[in-house]
mmCIF file of C-alpha atoms in Angstrom:
data_model
loop_
_atom_site.group_PDB
_atom_site.id
_atom_site.type_symbol
_atom_site.label_atom_id
_atom_site.label_comp_id
_atom_site.label_asym_id
_atom_site.label_seq_id
_atom_site.Cartn_x
_atom_site.Cartn_y
_atom_site.Cartn_z
ATOM 1 C CA MET A 749 9.801 19.208 -8.224
ATOM 2 C CA SER A 750 11.782 15.959 -7.179
ATOM 3 C CA ARG A 751 10.084 12.501 -7.870
ATOM 4 C CA TYR A 752 10.575 10.946 -4.605
ATOM 5 C CA PHE A 753 10.351 6.473 -4.656
ATOM 6 C CA ILE A 754 9.639 4.989 -1.247
ATOM 7 C CA GLU A 755 8.988 0.772 -1.433
ATOM 8 C CA PHE A 756 6.815 0.183 1.900
ATOM 9 C CA SER A 757 5.364 -3.961 3.050
ATOM 10 C CA TYR A 758 1.724 -4.259 5.219
ATOM 11 C CA ASP A 759 -0.756 -7.173 5.732
ATOM 12 C CA GLY A 760 -3.863 -6.003 3.907
ATOM 13 C CA SER A 761 -5.140 -9.073 6.272
ATOM 14 C CA ASP A 762 -7.200 -5.465 7.288
ATOM 15 C CA TYR A 763 -8.870 -2.998 4.608
ATOM 16 C CA HIS A 764 -9.530 -3.044 1.591
ATOM 17 C CA GLY A 765 -6.896 -2.941 -0.982
ATOM 18 C CA LEU A 766 -4.506 -0.530 -1.508
ATOM 19 C CA GLN A 767 -5.402 1.626 -4.078
ATOM 20 C CA LYS A 768 -7.496 5.168 -2.572
ATOM 21 C CA GLN A 769 -11.139 3.936 -3.215
ATOM 22 C CA PRO A 770 -14.093 5.905 -1.557
ATOM 23 C CA ASN A 771 -16.082 5.170 1.418
ATOM 24 C CA ALA A 772 -13.607 2.559 3.031
ATOM 25 C CA ILE A 773 -10.600 2.186 4.481
ATOM 26 C CA THR A 774 -7.210 1.222 2.425
ATOM 27 C CA ILE A 775 -3.432 0.790 1.805
ATOM 28 C CA GLN A 776 -2.733 4.250 -0.269
ATOM 29 C CA GLU A 777 -4.443 5.656 2.342
ATOM 30 C CA VAL A 778 -3.168 5.791 5.336
ATOM 31 C CA ILE A 779 0.296 6.298 4.131
ATOM 32 C CA GLU A 780 -0.906 9.216 1.813
ATOM 33 C CA ASN A 781 -2.044 10.312 5.293
ATOM 34 C CA ASN A 782 0.503 10.949 6.956
ATOM 35 C CA LEU A 783 3.535 11.555 4.699
ATOM 36 C CA GLU A 784 0.988 14.955 4.361
ATOM 37 C CA LYS A 785 1.606 15.404 8.016
ATOM 38 C CA PHE A 786 4.737 14.697 8.060
ATOM 39 C CA LEU A 787 5.299 17.145 5.807
ATOM 40 C CA GLY A 788 2.743 19.622 5.627
ATOM 41 C CA ILE A 789 1.629 19.166 2.471
ATOM 42 C CA GLU A 790 -0.989 17.135 -0.133
ATOM 43 C CA ILE A 791 0.752 14.196 -0.898
ATOM 44 C CA ASN A 792 -0.804 11.522 -4.578
ATOM 45 C CA LEU A 793 0.566 8.349 -3.992
ATOM 46 C CA VAL A 794 1.447 6.701 -7.727
ATOM 47 C CA LEU A 795 0.957 3.071 -7.512
ATOM 48 C CA ALA A 796 2.707 0.533 -8.995
ATOM 49 C CA GLY A 797 0.003 -1.755 -9.038
ATOM 50 C CA ARG A 798 -3.115 -2.997 -6.740
ATOM 51 C CA THR A 799 -3.794 -5.836 -4.161
ATOM 52 C CA ASP A 800 -7.325 -6.503 -3.818
ATOM 53 C CA ALA A 801 -9.055 -6.385 -0.250
ATOM 54 C CA GLY A 802 -6.912 -8.722 2.467
ATOM 55 C CA VAL A 803 -3.804 -9.244 0.364
ATOM 56 C CA HIS A 804 -0.152 -8.883 1.204
ATOM 57 C CA ALA A 805 2.795 -7.530 -0.296
ATOM 58 C CA LYS A 806 6.256 -8.237 0.831
ATOM 59 C CA GLN A 807 7.462 -5.371 -1.600
ATOM 60 C CA MET A 808 5.797 -2.111 -3.234
ATOM 61 C CA PHE A 809 7.346 0.466 -4.529
ATOM 62 C CA ALA A 810 4.776 3.930 -5.328
ATOM 63 C CA HIS A 811 6.492 7.241 -6.636
ATOM 64 C CA PHE A 812 5.360 11.111 -5.120
ATOM 65 C CA ASP A 813 6.185 14.312 -6.557
ATOM 66 C CA ILE A 814 7.625 16.963 -4.215
ATOM 67 C CA GLU A 815 9.290 20.903 -4.522
ATOM 68 C CA MET A 816 10.190 21.046 -1.038
ATOM 69 C CA ASP A 817 13.314 18.758 0.855
ATOM 70 C CA PHE A 818 13.894 16.426 3.676
ATOM 71 C CA LYS A 819 16.281 14.221 5.167
ATOM 72 C CA LYS A 820 15.322 10.598 3.987
ATOM 73 C CA ASP A 821 16.407 8.928 5.878
ATOM 74 C CA ILE A 822 14.117 10.674 9.097
ATOM 75 C CA LEU A 823 11.715 11.244 6.749
ATOM 76 C CA CYS A 824 11.133 6.858 6.955
ATOM 77 C CA ARG A 825 11.659 6.149 11.122
ATOM 78 C CA ARG A 826 9.146 9.100 11.233
ATOM 79 C CA LEU A 827 6.317 7.411 9.101
ATOM 80 C CA ASN A 828 7.444 4.231 10.981
ATOM 81 C CA THR A 829 6.108 6.069 14.068
ATOM 82 C CA MET A 830 3.315 7.447 12.555
ATOM 83 C CA LEU A 831 1.939 4.858 10.708
ATOM 84 C CA PRO A 832 -0.130 1.373 11.827
ATOM 85 C CA LYS A 833 1.676 -1.300 12.856
ATOM 86 C CA ASP A 834 0.266 -3.678 10.317
ATOM 87 C CA ILE A 835 2.190 -0.949 7.233
ATOM 88 C CA CYS A 836 6.534 -0.508 7.309
ATOM 89 C CA ILE A 837 8.488 2.154 5.415
ATOM 90 C CA GLU A 838 11.386 0.609 3.802
ATOM 91 C CA SER A 839 12.681 2.868 1.791
ATOM 92 C CA VAL A 840 11.958 7.082 0.359
ATOM 93 C CA ASN A 841 14.677 7.332 -3.103
ATOM 94 C CA LEU A 842 15.313 9.806 -4.770
ATOM 95 C CA VAL A 843 15.041 9.221 -8.870
ATOM 96 C CA PRO A 844 14.897 10.453 -11.996
ATOM 97 C CA SER A 845 12.168 12.331 -12.599
ATOM 98 C CA GLU A 846 11.080 10.624 -15.714
ATOM 99 C CA ALA A 847 10.660 7.283 -13.676
ATOM 100 C CA HIS A 848 7.921 5.851 -13.305
ATOM 101 C CA ALA A 849 6.265 3.486 -10.440
ATOM 102 C CA ARG A 850 4.207 1.341 -12.191
ATOM 103 C CA PHE A 851 5.277 1.621 -16.316
ATOM 104 C CA ASP A 852 8.994 0.497 -15.588
ATOM 105 C CA ALA A 853 8.186 -1.797 -13.703
ATOM 106 C CA VAL A 854 9.210 -4.906 -15.394
ATOM 107 C CA SER A 855 8.711 -7.575 -13.610
ATOM 108 C CA ARG A 856 6.195 -8.681 -10.419
ATOM 109 C CA SER A 857 6.337 -11.944 -7.975
ATOM 110 C CA TYR A 858 3.292 -13.312 -5.913
ATOM 111 C CA GLU A 859 3.489 -16.613 -3.205
ATOM 112 C CA TYR A 860 0.800 -17.775 -3.197
ATOM 113 C CA LEU A 861 0.404 -20.761 0.620
ATOM 114 C CA ILE A 862 -1.549 -23.068 1.469
ATOM 115 C CA SER A 863 -1.390 -25.032 4.128
ATOM 116 C CA SER A 864 -2.433 -28.881 4.823
ATOM 117 C CA GLU A 865 -2.339 -29.232 8.712
ATOM 118 C CA LYS A 866 -4.554 -26.298 10.590
ATOM 119 C CA ASN A 867 -2.932 -23.242 12.521
ATOM 120 C CA PRO A 868 -4.769 -20.661 14.772
ATOM 121 C CA PHE A 869 -1.083 -18.465 14.090
ATOM 122 C CA ASN A 870 -1.175 -19.149 10.242
ATOM 123 C CA ASN A 871 -5.096 -17.773 9.407
ATOM 124 C CA LYS A 872 -4.029 -14.372 8.560
ATOM 125 C CA PHE A 873 -0.764 -15.738 5.216
ATOM 126 C CA THR A 874 -2.429 -19.096 4.429
ATOM 127 C CA TYR A 875 -5.662 -20.995 3.781
ATOM 128 C CA TYR A 876 -6.215 -24.340 5.207
ATOM 129 C CA PHE A 877 -6.787 -26.650 3.035
ATOM 130 C CA LYS A 878 -6.972 -30.628 4.182
ATOM 131 C CA ASP A 879 -7.467 -32.594 1.552
ATOM 132 C CA HIS A 880 -4.497 -34.606 -0.424
ATOM 133 C CA LEU A 881 -2.527 -32.761 -3.139
ATOM 134 C CA ASP A 882 -0.887 -34.020 -6.612
ATOM 135 C CA LEU A 883 2.387 -30.927 -6.927
ATOM 136 C CA ASN A 884 2.902 -32.439 -9.883
ATOM 137 C CA LYS A 885 -0.110 -32.287 -11.782
ATOM 138 C CA MET A 886 0.333 -29.469 -10.218
ATOM 139 C CA ASN A 887 3.257 -28.831 -11.672
ATOM 140 C CA GLU A 888 2.681 -29.870 -15.096
ATOM 141 C CA CYS A 889 0.720 -26.885 -15.693
ATOM 142 C CA CYS A 890 2.446 -24.090 -14.994
ATOM 143 C CA LEU A 891 4.774 -25.091 -17.960
ATOM 144 C CA ASP A 892 0.923 -24.866 -19.736
ATOM 145 C CA LEU A 893 0.965 -21.623 -18.459
ATOM 146 C CA ILE A 894 4.740 -19.912 -19.345
ATOM 147 C CA ASP A 895 3.958 -21.553 -22.676
ATOM 148 C CA HIS A 896 0.315 -19.111 -23.065
ATOM 149 C CA SER A 897 -0.084 -15.927 -24.043
ATOM 150 C CA ASP A 898 -3.999 -14.530 -23.403
ATOM 151 C CA PHE A 899 -5.950 -15.461 -19.136
ATOM 152 C CA LYS A 900 -8.388 -13.553 -19.726
ATOM 153 C CA CYS A 901 -10.520 -16.642 -18.589
ATOM 154 C CA PHE A 902 -8.219 -15.968 -15.063
ATOM 155 C CA SER A 903 -9.430 -12.427 -15.013
ATOM 156 C CA LYS A 904 -12.077 -10.425 -13.301
ATOM 157 C CA SER A 905 -15.708 -10.173 -14.819
ATOM 158 C CA LYS A 906 -15.801 -6.976 -16.318
ATOM 159 C CA THR A 907 -12.183 -5.422 -15.531
ATOM 160 C CA ASP A 908 -11.723 -2.550 -18.123
ATOM 161 C CA VAL A 909 -8.674 -3.536 -20.049
ATOM 162 C CA LYS A 910 -7.655 -3.015 -23.172
ATOM 163 C CA THR A 911 -5.633 -6.279 -23.153
ATOM 164 C CA TYR A 912 -5.354 -9.972 -21.514
ATOM 165 C CA ILE A 913 -2.163 -10.517 -22.232
ATOM 166 C CA CYS A 914 0.889 -11.665 -19.967
ATOM 167 C CA ASP A 915 3.971 -12.474 -20.006
ATOM 168 C CA ILE A 916 4.170 -15.592 -17.672
ATOM 169 C CA THR A 917 8.486 -16.169 -16.966
ATOM 170 C CA SER A 918 8.336 -18.677 -14.134
ATOM 171 C CA ALA A 919 5.559 -20.736 -11.825
ATOM 172 C CA GLU A 920 6.419 -23.358 -9.738
ATOM 173 C CA TRP A 921 4.669 -25.714 -6.654
ATOM 174 C CA LYS A 922 6.925 -26.271 -3.829
ATOM 175 C CA GLU A 923 6.127 -28.462 -0.685
ATOM 176 C CA LEU A 924 7.408 -27.440 2.164
ATOM 177 C CA ASN A 925 6.194 -28.978 6.094
ATOM 178 C CA ASN A 926 2.671 -28.969 5.262
ATOM 179 C CA GLU A 927 2.767 -25.790 3.196
ATOM 180 C CA PHE A 928 2.391 -25.542 -0.677
ATOM 181 C CA ARG A 929 3.870 -22.577 -1.451
ATOM 182 C CA PHE A 930 2.990 -22.333 -5.284
ATOM 183 C CA ASN A 931 5.395 -19.065 -6.572
ATOM 184 C CA ILE A 932 4.527 -16.907 -10.299
ATOM 185 C CA THR A 933 6.471 -13.824 -12.272
ATOM 186 C CA ALA A 934 5.192 -11.971 -14.653
ATOM 187 C CA ASP A 935 4.510 -8.106 -16.666
ATOM 188 C CA ARG A 936 1.897 -8.144 -15.260
ATOM 189 C CA PHE A 937 -1.339 -8.959 -13.740
ATOM 190 C CA LEU A 938 -4.868 -9.133 -14.326
ATOM 191 C CA ARG A 939 -7.216 -8.675 -11.694
ATOM 192 C CA ASN A 940 -7.873 -12.336 -9.218
ATOM 193 C CA MET A 941 -5.800 -13.495 -11.233
ATOM 194 C CA VAL A 942 -3.332 -15.342 -9.106
ATOM 195 C CA ARG A 943 -5.963 -16.085 -6.900
ATOM 196 C CA SER A 944 -8.709 -17.970 -9.677
ATOM 197 C CA ILE A 945 -5.319 -19.841 -10.936
ATOM 198 C CA VAL A 946 -4.214 -21.164 -8.119
ATOM 199 C CA GLY A 947 -8.127 -22.806 -7.734
ATOM 200 C CA THR A 948 -8.341 -24.151 -10.578
ATOM 201 C CA MET A 949 -5.019 -26.102 -9.970
ATOM 202 C CA VAL A 950 -5.957 -26.558 -6.635
ATOM 203 C CA GLU A 951 -9.071 -28.916 -8.573
ATOM 204 C CA VAL A 952 -5.709 -30.891 -10.485
ATOM 205 C CA GLY A 953 -3.841 -31.567 -7.614
ATOM 206 C CA ARG A 954 -7.444 -32.845 -6.664
ATOM 207 C CA SER A 955 -7.783 -34.727 -9.740
ATOM 208 C CA ARG A 956 -11.531 -32.929 -10.553
ATOM 209 C CA ILE A 957 -9.155 -31.671 -13.413
ATOM 210 C CA SER A 958 -6.617 -33.193 -15.991
ATOM 211 C CA ARG A 959 -4.384 -31.318 -17.589
ATOM 212 C CA GLU A 960 -6.184 -31.299 -21.551
ATOM 213 C CA ASN A 961 -9.613 -29.811 -19.529
ATOM 214 C CA PHE A 962 -6.808 -27.251 -17.853
ATOM 215 C CA LYS A 963 -5.540 -26.518 -21.400
ATOM 216 C CA LYS A 964 -9.113 -25.667 -23.004
ATOM 217 C CA ILE A 965 -10.521 -23.763 -19.993
ATOM 218 C CA LEU A 966 -7.140 -21.572 -21.176
ATOM 219 C CA GLU A 967 -8.272 -22.024 -24.460
ATOM 220 C CA SER A 968 -11.399 -20.975 -23.389
ATOM 221 C CA ARG A 969 -10.708 -17.362 -22.559
ATOM 222 C CA ASN A 970 -14.268 -17.625 -20.287
ATOM 223 C CA ARG A 971 -14.188 -17.147 -16.710
ATOM 224 C CA SER A 972 -17.070 -19.150 -15.606
ATOM 225 C CA GLU A 973 -15.048 -22.847 -16.921
ATOM 226 C CA ALA A 974 -12.111 -21.987 -14.931
ATOM 227 C CA GLY A 975 -11.739 -22.586 -11.387
ATOM 228 C CA PHE A 976 -12.920 -21.242 -8.044
ATOM 229 C CA SER A 977 -11.217 -18.574 -6.819
ATOM 230 C CA VAL A 978 -8.912 -18.787 -3.498
ATOM 231 C CA PRO A 979 -9.347 -16.827 -0.498
ATOM 232 C CA ALA A 980 -6.938 -13.412 -0.624
ATOM 233 C CA SER A 981 -5.532 -14.484 3.198
ATOM 234 C CA GLY A 982 -2.465 -16.756 1.671
ATOM 235 C CA LEU A 983 -1.532 -14.000 -1.406
ATOM 236 C CA SER A 984 1.115 -12.083 -0.527
ATOM 237 C CA LEU A 985 3.045 -9.758 -3.912
ATOM 238 C CA LEU A 986 6.947 -10.643 -2.844
ATOM 239 C CA ASN A 987 8.883 -8.348 -4.632
ATOM 240 C CA ILE A 988 8.453 -6.086 -7.977
ATOM 241 C CA LYS A 989 11.466 -5.259 -10.530
ATOM 242 C CA TYR A 990 13.154 -2.113 -12.198
ATOM 243 C CA ASN A 991 15.901 -2.362 -14.587
ATOM 244 C CA ASN A 992 19.114 -2.201 -13.445
ATOM 245 C CA ILE A 993 20.102 0.473 -14.856
ATOM 246 C CA PHE A 994 17.267 2.276 -13.838
ATOM 247 C CA ILE A 995 17.815 0.417 -9.846
ATOM 248 C CA GLU A 996 21.252 1.700 -9.554
ATOM 249 C CA SER A 997 20.269 5.840 -10.807
ATOM 250 C CA TRP A 998 18.090 6.373 -7.436
ATOM 251 C CA LYS A 999 21.327 4.262 -5.140
ATOM 252 C CA LYS A 1000 23.095 7.681 -6.012
#
């Protein structure tokens, strides 16, 4: 039995998220179905994480186990001809049998895009917001995010996680060409966490929430104290990092 890592990207606009679910079309289902058509056997992908409906990914990983041999480059090319235009297979790599797409990931990075200019060609990937935002105030609150560890206040209610502890290593807002870009990296993220962080920070940028109140929201552990959740369209998973030694082992 051999284990393979599959690296892929997608535009999540027309899907009900990444993870397979009944009575709804998802990224995982589409990839698995096409893998099974090509390989002729049932394939079960183990995902590195999950993204909600409408969220995009520039880099996502999953692994699967298989007993048969195949040419990785041919599989990659054929899958890309079979898959819809909004899903792309970037690579397929043989990895050690103990490698795990989810548990061996050491960090994940997301980006959220807000456009201050209405543009019909960007509405699938940005959140149009016409009000002025004070990025200095928002970046001050980024420092509070990095100093904090319990993010229950930004987690979707009625989730079944065992802990709300996340290690955020970087968070920053930048403005470029009528766009506000929020980048954040952590070892893990809670469901809806980034979108609720962004929504709360938008209120900070509009001077509706002070930095002191932002700190109180963090300490409250109460989702109802935080701001609104911004639309999924502006959110993209940028990358997932693995240990360097692990990366080198799968490329040999």
